JSON list of C-alpha atoms in Angstrom, two decimals:
[
{"chain": "D", "resi": 1, "resn": "VAL", "atom": "CA", "xyz": [0.09, -0.03, -0.04]},
{"chain": "D", "resi": 2, "resn": "VAL", "atom": "CA", "xyz": [1.19, 3.51, -0.65]},
{"chain": "D", "resi": 3, "resn": "ILE", "atom": "CA", "xyz": [0.18, 6.21, 1.45]},
{"chain": "D", "resi": 4, "resn": "ASP", "atom": "CA", "xyz": [-0.12, 9.99, 1.08]},
{"chain": "D", "resi": 5, "resn": "THR", "atom": "CA", "xyz": [1.85, 11.30, 3.86]},
{"chain": "D", "resi": 6, "resn": "THR", "atom": "CA", "xyz": [-0.12, 14.74, 3.83]},
{"chain": "D", "resi": 7, "resn": "ASP", "atom": "CA", "xyz": [-3.56, 13.47, 4.24]},
{"chain": "D", "resi": 8, "resn": "GLY", "atom": "CA", "xyz": [-3.20, 9.73, 5.15]},
{"chain": "D", "resi": 9, "resn": "LYS", "atom": "CA", "xyz": [-4.93, 8.42, 2.07]},
{"chain": "D", "resi": 10, "resn": "VAL", "atom": "CA", "xyz": [-4.31, 5.21, 0.21]},
{"chain": "D", "resi": 11, "resn": "VAL", "atom": "CA", "xyz": [-3.02, 6.46, -2.97]},
{"chain": "D", "resi": 12, "resn": "TRP", "atom": "CA", "xyz": [-2.51, 2.84, -4.65]},
{"chain": "D", "resi": 13, "resn": "THR", "atom": "CA", "xyz": [-2.49, -0.73, -3.56]},
{"chain": "D", "resi": 14, "resn": "ILE", "atom": "CA", "xyz": [0.23, -3.18, -5.24]},
{"chain": "D", "resi": 15, "resn": "PRO", "atom": "CA", "xyz": [-1.44, -5.66, -7.06]},
{"chain": "D", "resi": 16, "resn": "GLY", "atom": "CA", "xyz": [-0.95, -9.52, -7.40]},
{"chain": "D", "resi": 17, "resn": "GLY", "atom": "CA", "xyz": [-0.90, -12.40, -5.13]},
{"chain": "D", "resi": 18, "resn": "GLY", "atom": "CA", "xyz": [2.19, -13.55, -2.99]},
{"chain": "D", "resi": 19, "resn": "MET", "atom": "CA", "xyz": [3.79, -11.37, -0.44]},
{"chain": "D", "resi": 20, "resn": "GLN", "atom": "CA", "xyz": [4.73, -7.89, -1.66]},
{"chain": "D", "resi": 21, "resn": "ASP", "atom": "CA", "xyz": [7.42, -6.53, 0.71]},
{"chain": "D", "resi": 22, "resn": "PRO", "atom": "CA", "xyz": [8.54, -2.88, -0.27]},
{"chain": "D", "resi": 23, "resn": "GLN", "atom": "CA", "xyz": [12.32, -2.53, -0.54]},
{"chain": "D", "resi": 24, "resn": "ALA", "atom": "CA", "xyz": [12.82, 1.25, -1.80]},
{"chain": "D", "resi": 25, "resn": "MET", "atom": "CA", "xyz": [11.00, 4.43, -3.09]},
{"chain": "D", "resi": 26, "resn": "SER", "atom": "CA", "xyz": [12.62, 6.77, -5.06]},
{"chain": "D", "resi": 27, "resn": "ALA", "atom": "CA", "xyz": [12.85, 10.27, -3.60]},
{"chain": "D", "resi": 28, "resn": "ASP", "atom": "CA", "xyz": [10.35, 11.60, -6.10]},
{"chain": "D", "resi": 29, "resn": "GLY", "atom": "CA", "xyz": [7.84, 8.90, -5.32]},
{"chain": "D", "resi": 30, "resn": "LYS", "atom": "CA", "xyz": [7.74, 7.86, -8.78]},
{"chain": "D", "resi": 31, "resn": "THR", "atom": "CA", "xyz": [9.42, 4.31, -8.68]},
{"chain": "D", "resi": 32, "resn": "LEU", "atom": "CA", "xyz": [9.00, 1.64, -5.94]},
{"chain": "D", "resi": 33, "resn": "ILE", "atom": "CA", "xyz": [10.97, -1.51, -5.81]},
{"chain": "D", "resi": 34, "resn": "THR", "atom": "CA", "xyz": [9.49, -4.60, -3.91]},
{"chain": "D", "resi": 35, "resn": "ARG", "atom": "CA", "xyz": [10.36, -8.11, -3.32]},
{"chain": "D", "resi": 36, "resn": "HIS", "atom": "CA", "xyz": [7.56, -10.30, -4.54]},
{"chain": "D", "resi": 37, "resn": "THR", "atom": "CA", "xyz": [7.64, -13.90, -3.16]},
{"chain": "D", "resi": 38, "resn": "ASP", "atom": "CA", "xyz": [5.16, -16.73, -3.77]},
{"chain": "D", "resi": 39, "resn": "ILE", "atom": "CA", "xyz": [5.44, -19.63, -1.50]},
{"chain": "D", "resi": 40, "resn": "GLY", "atom": "CA", "xyz": [4.27, -23.01, -2.35]},
{"chain": "D", "resi": 41, "resn": "VAL", "atom": "CA", "xyz": [3.63, -25.96, -0.27]},
{"chain": "D", "resi": 42, "resn": "SER", "atom": "CA", "xyz": [3.40, -29.50, -1.55]},
{"chain": "D", "resi": 43, "resn": "SER", "atom": "CA", "xyz": [3.48, -33.03, 0.18]},
{"chain": "D", "resi": 44, "resn": "SER", "atom": "CA", "xyz": [4.32, -36.33, -0.40]},
{"chain": "D", "resi": 45, "resn": "LEU", "atom": "CA", "xyz": [4.23, -39.29, 1.65]},
{"chain": "D", "resi": 46, "resn": "PHE", "atom": "CA", "xyz": [3.98, -37.22, 5.08]},
{"chain": "D", "resi": 47, "resn": "ARG", "atom": "CA", "xyz": [6.98, -34.98, 3.86]},
{"chain": "D", "resi": 48, "resn": "PRO", "atom": "CA", "xyz": [5.88, -31.43, 3.39]},
{"chain": "D", "resi": 49, "resn": "ASN", "atom": "CA", "xyz": [7.92, -29.37, 0.73]},
{"chain": "D", "resi": 50, "resn": "VAL", "atom": "CA", "xyz": [8.07, -25.75, 1.20]},
{"chain": "D", "resi": 51, "resn": "THR", "atom": "CA", "xyz": [9.25, -23.64, -1.79]},
{"chain": "D", "resi": 52, "resn": "ALA", "atom": "CA", "xyz": [9.62, -20.13, -2.17]},
{"chain": "D", "resi": 53, "resn": "LYS", "atom": "CA", "xyz": [10.32, -17.91, -5.44]},
{"chain": "D", "resi": 54, "resn": "SER", "atom": "CA", "xyz": [11.32, -14.58, -5.02]},
{"chain": "D", "resi": 55, "resn": "GLN", "atom": "CA", "xyz": [11.61, -11.66, -7.66]},
{"chain": "D", "resi": 56, "resn": "ILE", "atom": "CA", "xyz": [12.53, -7.92, -7.48]},
{"chain": "D", "resi": 57, "resn": "GLN", "atom": "CA", "xyz": [9.96, -5.97, -8.99]},
{"chain": "D", "resi": 58, "resn": "ILE", "atom": "CA", "xyz": [10.15, -2.55, -10.15]},
{"chain": "D", "resi": 59, "resn": "TRP", "atom": "CA", "xyz": [6.83, -0.57, -10.13]},
{"chain": "D", "resi": 60, "resn": "ASP", "atom": "CA", "xyz": [5.65, 2.93, -11.85]},
{"chain": "D", "resi": 61, "resn": "VAL", "atom": "CA", "xyz": [3.77, 4.19, -9.03]},
{"chain": "D", "resi": 62, "resn": "GLY", "atom": "CA", "xyz": [1.91, 6.93, -11.03]},
{"chain": "D", "resi": 63, "resn": "ALA", "atom": "CA", "xyz": [0.58, 4.31, -13.58]},
{"chain": "D", "resi": 64, "resn": "GLY", "atom": "CA", "xyz": [0.22, 1.74, -10.82]},
{"chain": "D", "resi": 65, "resn": "LYS", "atom": "CA", "xyz": [2.01, -0.90, -13.13]},
{"chain": "D", "resi": 66, "resn": "PRO", "atom": "CA", "xyz": [5.01, -3.12, -12.95]},
{"chain": "D", "resi": 67, "resn": "ARG", "atom": "CA", "xyz": [7.80, -1.70, -15.26]},
{"chain": "D", "resi": 68, "resn": "GLY", "atom": "CA", "xyz": [9.98, -4.67, -14.89]},
{"chain": "D", "resi": 69, "resn": "GLN", "atom": "CA", "xyz": [12.26, -6.97, -12.64]},
{"chain": "D", "resi": 70, "resn": "LEU", "atom": "CA", "xyz": [15.93, -6.71, -11.68]},
{"chain": "D", "resi": 71, "resn": "HIS", "atom": "CA", "xyz": [17.63, -9.39, -13.13]},
{"chain": "D", "resi": 72, "resn": "PHE", "atom": "CA", "xyz": [19.86, -11.38, -10.77]},
{"chain": "D", "resi": 73, "resn": "GLY", "atom": "CA", "xyz": [21.35, -14.56, -12.17]},
{"chain": "D", "resi": 74, "resn": "ASP", "atom": "CA", "xyz": [21.28, -17.76, -10.01]},
{"chain": "D", "resi": 75, "resn": "ASP", "atom": "CA", "xyz": [25.00, -17.55, -9.72]},
{"chain": "D", "resi": 76, "resn": "SER", "atom": "CA", "xyz": [25.05, -13.77, -8.83]},
{"chain": "D", "resi": 77, "resn": "ILE", "atom": "CA", "xyz": [26.52, -12.50, -5.49]},
{"chain": "D", "resi": 78, "resn": "PHE", "atom": "CA", "xyz": [23.47, -10.31, -5.59]},
{"chain": "D", "resi": 79, "resn": "ALA", "atom": "CA", "xyz": [20.91, -13.20, -6.03]},
{"chain": "D", "resi": 80, "resn": "LYS", "atom": "CA", "xyz": [19.90, -13.11, -2.25]},
{"chain": "D", "resi": 81, "resn": "VAL", "atom": "CA", "xyz": [20.16, -9.34, -1.72]},
{"chain": "D", "resi": 82, "resn": "PRO", "atom": "CA", "xyz": [19.64, -8.13, 1.61]},
{"chain": "D", "resi": 83, "resn": "MET", "atom": "CA", "xyz": [19.27, -4.46, 1.18]},
{"chain": "D", "resi": 84, "resn": "LEU", "atom": "CA", "xyz": [18.28, -2.57, -2.12]},
{"chain": "D", "resi": 85, "resn": "THR", "atom": "CA", "xyz": [17.92, 1.19, -2.46]},
{"chain": "D", "resi": 86, "resn": "LEU", "atom": "CA", "xyz": [17.10, 3.39, -5.41]},
{"chain": "D", "resi": 87, "resn": "SER", "atom": "CA", "xyz": [18.90, 6.62, -6.67]},
{"chain": "D", "resi": 88, "resn": "PRO", "atom": "CA", "xyz": [16.96, 9.80, -5.93]},
{"chain": "D", "resi": 89, "resn": "ASP", "atom": "CA", "xyz": [15.60, 10.22, -9.59]},
{"chain": "D", "resi": 90, "resn": "GLY", "atom": "CA", "xyz": [14.68, 6.19, -9.60]},
{"chain": "D", "resi": 91, "resn": "LYS", "atom": "CA", "xyz": [16.92, 5.49, -12.60]},
{"chain": "D", "resi": 92, "resn": "ARG", "atom": "CA", "xyz": [19.26, 3.10, -10.82]},
{"chain": "D", "resi": 93, "resn": "ALA", "atom": "CA", "xyz": [18.85, 0.33, -8.16]},
{"chain": "D", "resi": 94, "resn": "PHE", "atom": "CA", "xyz": [21.73, -0.33, -5.68]},
{"chain": "D", "resi": 95, "resn": "ALA", "atom": "CA", "xyz": [21.89, -3.94, -4.45]},
{"chain": "D", "resi": 96, "resn": "VAL", "atom": "CA", "xyz": [24.14, -4.24, -1.39]},
{"chain": "D", "resi": 97, "resn": "SER", "atom": "CA", "xyz": [25.75, -7.47, -1.12]},
{"chain": "D", "resi": 98, "resn": "PRO", "atom": "CA", "xyz": [27.68, -8.43, 2.16]},
{"chain": "D", "resi": 99, "resn": "ALA", "atom": "CA", "xyz": [28.19, -11.72, 0.75]},
{"chain": "D", "resi": 100, "resn": "THR", "atom": "CA", "xyz": [31.61, -11.99, -1.10]},
{"chain": "D", "resi": 101, "resn": "SER", "atom": "CA", "xyz": [32.39, -13.10, -4.45]},
{"chain": "D", "resi": 102, "resn": "ALA", "atom": "CA", "xyz": [34.93, -16.14, -4.87]},
{"chain": "D", "resi": 103, "resn": "LYS", "atom": "CA", "xyz": [37.71, -13.43, -4.98]},
{"chain": "D", "resi": 104, "resn": "GLY", "atom": "CA", "xyz": [36.54, -12.28, -1.51]},
{"chain": "D", "resi": 105, "resn": "ILE", "atom": "CA", "xyz": [35.13, -8.73, -2.53]},
{"chain": "D", "resi": 106, "resn": "ALA", "atom": "CA", "xyz": [32.17, -7.06, -1.24]},
{"chain": "D", "resi": 107, "resn": "SER", "atom": "CA", "xyz": [30.11, -5.31, -3.74]},
{"chain": "D", "resi": 108, "resn": "ILE", "atom": "CA", "xyz": [27.39, -2.85, -4.74]},
{"chain": "D", "resi": 109, "resn": "GLY", "atom": "CA", "xyz": [25.41, -3.92, -7.83]},
{"chain": "D", "resi": 110, "resn": "VAL", "atom": "CA", "xyz": [24.04, -0.83, -10.06]},
{"chain": "D", "resi": 111, "resn": "TYR", "atom": "CA", "xyz": [20.90, -1.82, -11.75]},
{"chain": "D", "resi": 112, "resn": "ASP", "atom": "CA", "xyz": [19.19, 0.09, -14.43]},
{"chain": "D", "resi": 113, "resn": "THR", "atom": "CA", "xyz": [15.58, 0.27, -13.50]},
{"chain": "D", "resi": 114, "resn": "ASN", "atom": "CA", "xyz": [14.30, 0.66, -16.95]},
{"chain": "D", "resi": 115, "resn": "SER", "atom": "CA", "xyz": [15.90, -2.67, -18.45]},
{"chain": "D", "resi": 116, "resn": "GLY", "atom": "CA", "xyz": [16.56, -4.54, -15.03]},
{"chain": "D", "resi": 117, "resn": "ALA", "atom": "CA", "xyz": [19.94, -5.38, -16.27]},
{"chain": "D", "resi": 118, "resn": "LEU", "atom": "CA", "xyz": [23.08, -5.14, -14.02]},
{"chain": "D", "resi": 119, "resn": "ALA", "atom": "CA", "xyz": [24.87, -1.88, -15.44]},
{"chain": "D", "resi": 120, "resn": "ARG", "atom": "CA", "xyz": [27.97, -2.30, -13.53]},
{"chain": "D", "resi": 121, "resn": "THR", "atom": "CA", "xyz": [29.42, -3.34, -10.21]},
{"chain": "D", "resi": 122, "resn": "ILE", "atom": "CA", "xyz": [31.46, -1.37, -7.29]},
{"chain": "D", "resi": 123, "resn": "ALA", "atom": "CA", "xyz": [33.96, -3.57, -5.81]},
{"chain": "D", "resi": 124, "resn": "LEU", "atom": "CA", "xyz": [35.32, -2.60, -2.50]},
{"chain": "D", "resi": 125, "resn": "PRO", "atom": "CA", "xyz": [39.01, -3.12, -1.72]},
{"chain": "D", "resi": 126, "resn": "ALA", "atom": "CA", "xyz": [39.90, -6.87, -1.10]},
{"chain": "D", "resi": 127, "resn": "GLY", "atom": "CA", "xyz": [39.26, -7.72, 2.56]},
{"chain": "D", "resi": 128, "resn": "THR", "atom": "CA", "xyz": [36.54, -5.10, 3.06]},
{"chain": "D", "resi": 129, "resn": "GLN", "atom": "CA", "xyz": [32.99, -6.50, 4.31]},
{"chain": "D", "resi": 130, "resn": "LEU", "atom": "CA", "xyz": [29.83, -4.60, 4.20]},
{"chain": "D", "resi": 131, "resn": "HIS", "atom": "CA", "xyz": [28.55, -3.89, 7.24]},
{"chain": "D", "resi": 132, "resn": "TRP", "atom": "CA", "xyz": [25.65, -6.32, 8.50]},
{"chain": "D", "resi": 133, "resn": "ASN", "atom": "CA", "xyz": [23.12, -3.55, 9.15]},
{"chain": "D", "resi": 134, "resn": "ASN", "atom": "CA", "xyz": [24.22, -1.81, 6.05]},
{"chain": "D", "resi": 135, "resn": "ALA", "atom": "CA", "xyz": [22.05, 0.82, 4.30]},
{"chain": "D", "resi": 136, "resn": "LEU", "atom": "CA", "xyz": [23.20, 3.29, 1.35]},
{"chain": "D", "resi": 137, "resn": "SER", "atom": "CA", "xyz": [22.55, 7.04, 1.83]},
{"chain": "D", "resi": 138, "resn": "PHE", "atom": "CA", "xyz": [22.95, 9.52, -1.04]},
{"chain": "D", "resi": 139, "resn": "SER", "atom": "CA", "xyz": [24.65, 12.81, -0.80]},
{"chain": "D", "resi": 140, "resn": "PRO", "atom": "CA", "xyz": [21.99, 15.94, -1.46]},
{"chain": "D", "resi": 141, "resn": "ASP", "atom": "CA", "xyz": [23.94, 16.42, -5.12]},
{"chain": "D", "resi": 142, "resn": "HIS", "atom": "CA", "xyz": [23.21, 12.52, -5.91]},
{"chain": "D", "resi": 143, "resn": "ARG", "atom": "CA", "xyz": [26.82, 12.17, -6.69]},
{"chain": "D", "resi": 144, "resn": "SER", "atom": "CA", "xyz": [28.24, 9.92, -3.97]},
{"chain": "D", "resi": 145, "resn": "VAL", "atom": "CA", "xyz": [26.51, 7.28, -1.97]},
{"chain": "D", "resi": 146, "resn": "ALA", "atom": "CA", "xyz": [27.82, 6.63, 1.67]},
{"chain": "D", "resi": 147, "resn": "VAL", "atom": "CA", "xyz": [28.10, 3.04, 2.95]},
{"chain": "D", "resi": 148, "resn": "ARG", "atom": "CA", "xyz": [29.16, 1.52, 6.17]},
{"chain": "D", "resi": 149, "resn": "THR", "atom": "CA", "xyz": [32.02, -1.13, 5.97]},
{"chain": "D", "resi": 150, "resn": "THR", "atom": "CA", "xyz": [33.82, -3.43, 8.66]},
{"chain": "D", "resi": 151, "resn": "ASP", "atom": "CA", "xyz": [36.91, -5.23, 8.89]},
{"chain": "D", "resi": 152, "resn": "GLY", "atom": "CA", "xyz": [35.50, -7.74, 11.18]},
{"chain": "D", "resi": 153, "resn": "GLN", "atom": "CA", "xyz": [37.68, -6.17, 14.19]},
{"chain": "D", "resi": 154, "resn": "MET", "atom": "CA", "xyz": [36.49, -4.28, 16.99]},
{"chain": "D", "resi": 155, "resn": "GLY", "atom": "CA", "xyz": [36.63, -0.57, 16.04]},
{"chain": "D", "resi": 156, "resn": "GLY", "atom": "CA", "xyz": [37.28, -1.34, 12.37]},
{"chain": "D", "resi": 157, "resn": "ASP", "atom": "CA", "xyz": [34.20, 0.18, 11.15]},
{"chain": "D", "resi": 158, "resn": "LYS", "atom": "CA", "xyz": [34.34, 2.95, 8.40]},
{"chain": "D", "resi": 159, "resn": "VAL", "atom": "CA", "xyz": [31.78, 5.19, 6.62]},
{"chain": "D", "resi": 160, "resn": "VAL", "atom": "CA", "xyz": [33.06, 5.39, 2.77]},
{"chain": "D", "resi": 161, "resn": "LEU", "atom": "CA", "xyz": [31.76, 7.75, 0.23]},
{"chain": "D", "resi": 162, "resn": "LEU", "atom": "CA", "xyz": [31.74, 6.34, -3.39]},
{"chain": "D", "resi": 163, "resn": "ASP", "atom": "CA", "xyz": [31.18, 8.51, -6.53]},
{"chain": "D", "resi": 164, "resn": "ILE", "atom": "CA", "xyz": [28.20, 6.76, -7.90]},
{"chain": "D", "resi": 165, "resn": "GLU", "atom": "CA", "xyz": [29.46, 7.09, -11.54]},
{"chain": "D", "resi": 166, "resn": "THR", "atom": "CA", "xyz": [32.96, 5.79, -11.22]},
{"chain": "D", "resi": 167, "resn": "GLY", "atom": "CA", "xyz": [32.67, 3.64, -7.90]},
{"chain": "D", "resi": 168, "resn": "ARG", "atom": "CA", "xyz": [35.95, 5.52, -6.76]},
{"chain": "D", "resi": 169, "resn": "ARG", "atom": "CA", "xyz": [36.29, 6.11, -3.08]},
{"chain": "D", "resi": 170, "resn": "THR", "atom": "CA", "xyz": [36.37, 9.98, -2.28]},
{"chain": "D", "resi": 171, "resn": "TRP", "atom": "CA", "xyz": [36.11, 10.07, 1.61]},
{"chain": "D", "resi": 172, "resn": "GLU", "atom": "CA", "xyz": [36.29, 7.48, 4.38]},
{"chain": "D", "resi": 173, "resn": "CYS", "atom": "CA", "xyz": [36.01, 7.93, 8.33]},
{"chain": "D", "resi": 174, "resn": "GLU", "atom": "CA", "xyz": [36.73, 5.24, 10.83]},
{"chain": "D", "resi": 175, "resn": "LEU", "atom": "CA", "xyz": [33.99, 4.95, 13.51]},
{"chain": "D", "resi": 176, "resn": "SER", "atom": "CA", "xyz": [35.50, 4.46, 16.74]},
{"chain": "D", "resi": 177, "resn": "THR", "atom": "CA", "xyz": [33.51, 3.42, 19.75]},
{"chain": "D", "resi": 178, "resn": "ILE", "atom": "CA", "xyz": [36.24, 4.62, 22.22]},
{"chain": "D", "resi": 179, "resn": "ASP", "atom": "CA", "xyz": [36.30, 8.06, 20.52]},
{"chain": "D", "resi": 180, "resn": "THR", "atom": "CA", "xyz": [32.36, 8.28, 20.83]},
{"chain": "D", "resi": 181, "resn": "THR", "atom": "CA", "xyz": [32.73, 7.33, 24.45]},
{"chain": "D", "resi": 182, "resn": "ILE", "atom": "CA", "xyz": [35.34, 9.83, 25.36]},
{"chain": "D", "resi": 183, "resn": "LEU", "atom": "CA", "xyz": [33.11, 12.53, 23.60]},
{"chain": "D", "resi": 184, "resn": "LEU", "atom": "CA", "xyz": [29.98, 11.77, 25.18]},
{"chain": "D", "resi": 185, "resn": "ALA", "atom": "CA", "xyz": [31.90, 11.40, 28.74]},
{"chain": "D", "resi": 186, "resn": "GLY", "atom": "CA", "xyz": [33.35, 14.92, 27.95]},
{"chain": "D", "resi": 187, "resn": "ALA", "atom": "CA", "xyz": [29.91, 16.26, 26.98]},
{"chain": "D", "resi": 188, "resn": "LEU", "atom": "CA", "xyz": [28.30, 14.98, 30.11]},
{"chain": "D", "resi": 189, "resn": "THR", "atom": "CA", "xyz": [30.75, 16.35, 32.34]},
{"chain": "D", "resi": 190, "resn": "ALA", "atom": "CA", "xyz": [30.83, 19.66, 30.74]}
]
């Protein structure tokens, strides 16, 4: 269900059977991505078999119609994407994969929402892991995306800014629980 936040009225209800889990909406409200899951249950000789087929749907909210799907290959590290987000203009979908490829590289897949095809992959430096509760956040000028990474060690978390077009790292800041504790302790005693 898409709701107008100014008056609380339902603007549109996503059609179709199965479960439709909203994943991301563009800032202009025109594009929506959902994870559509059909669950099937069958039984043979007292043994139930449960299957789930999941697709990432791209919706044109204004028209109330599907525009297509994001195409993840079965062997793609993005096939079981835990986090999706849209560029503010809705033209690109970013799939964050904390799973690593065979080469041990964490990646962000950039998909064209018109075709649903993988346009490119932004590979993070070898050994970098995306944080388990990762989310992407766009800069106000829509040229950079912030992503949280970790090296798996205590205090090894960073926020990294990546150029959306090139994938080049433009800035990073280490997050330190010790520094945060000292800062807060100083603020409380001041």
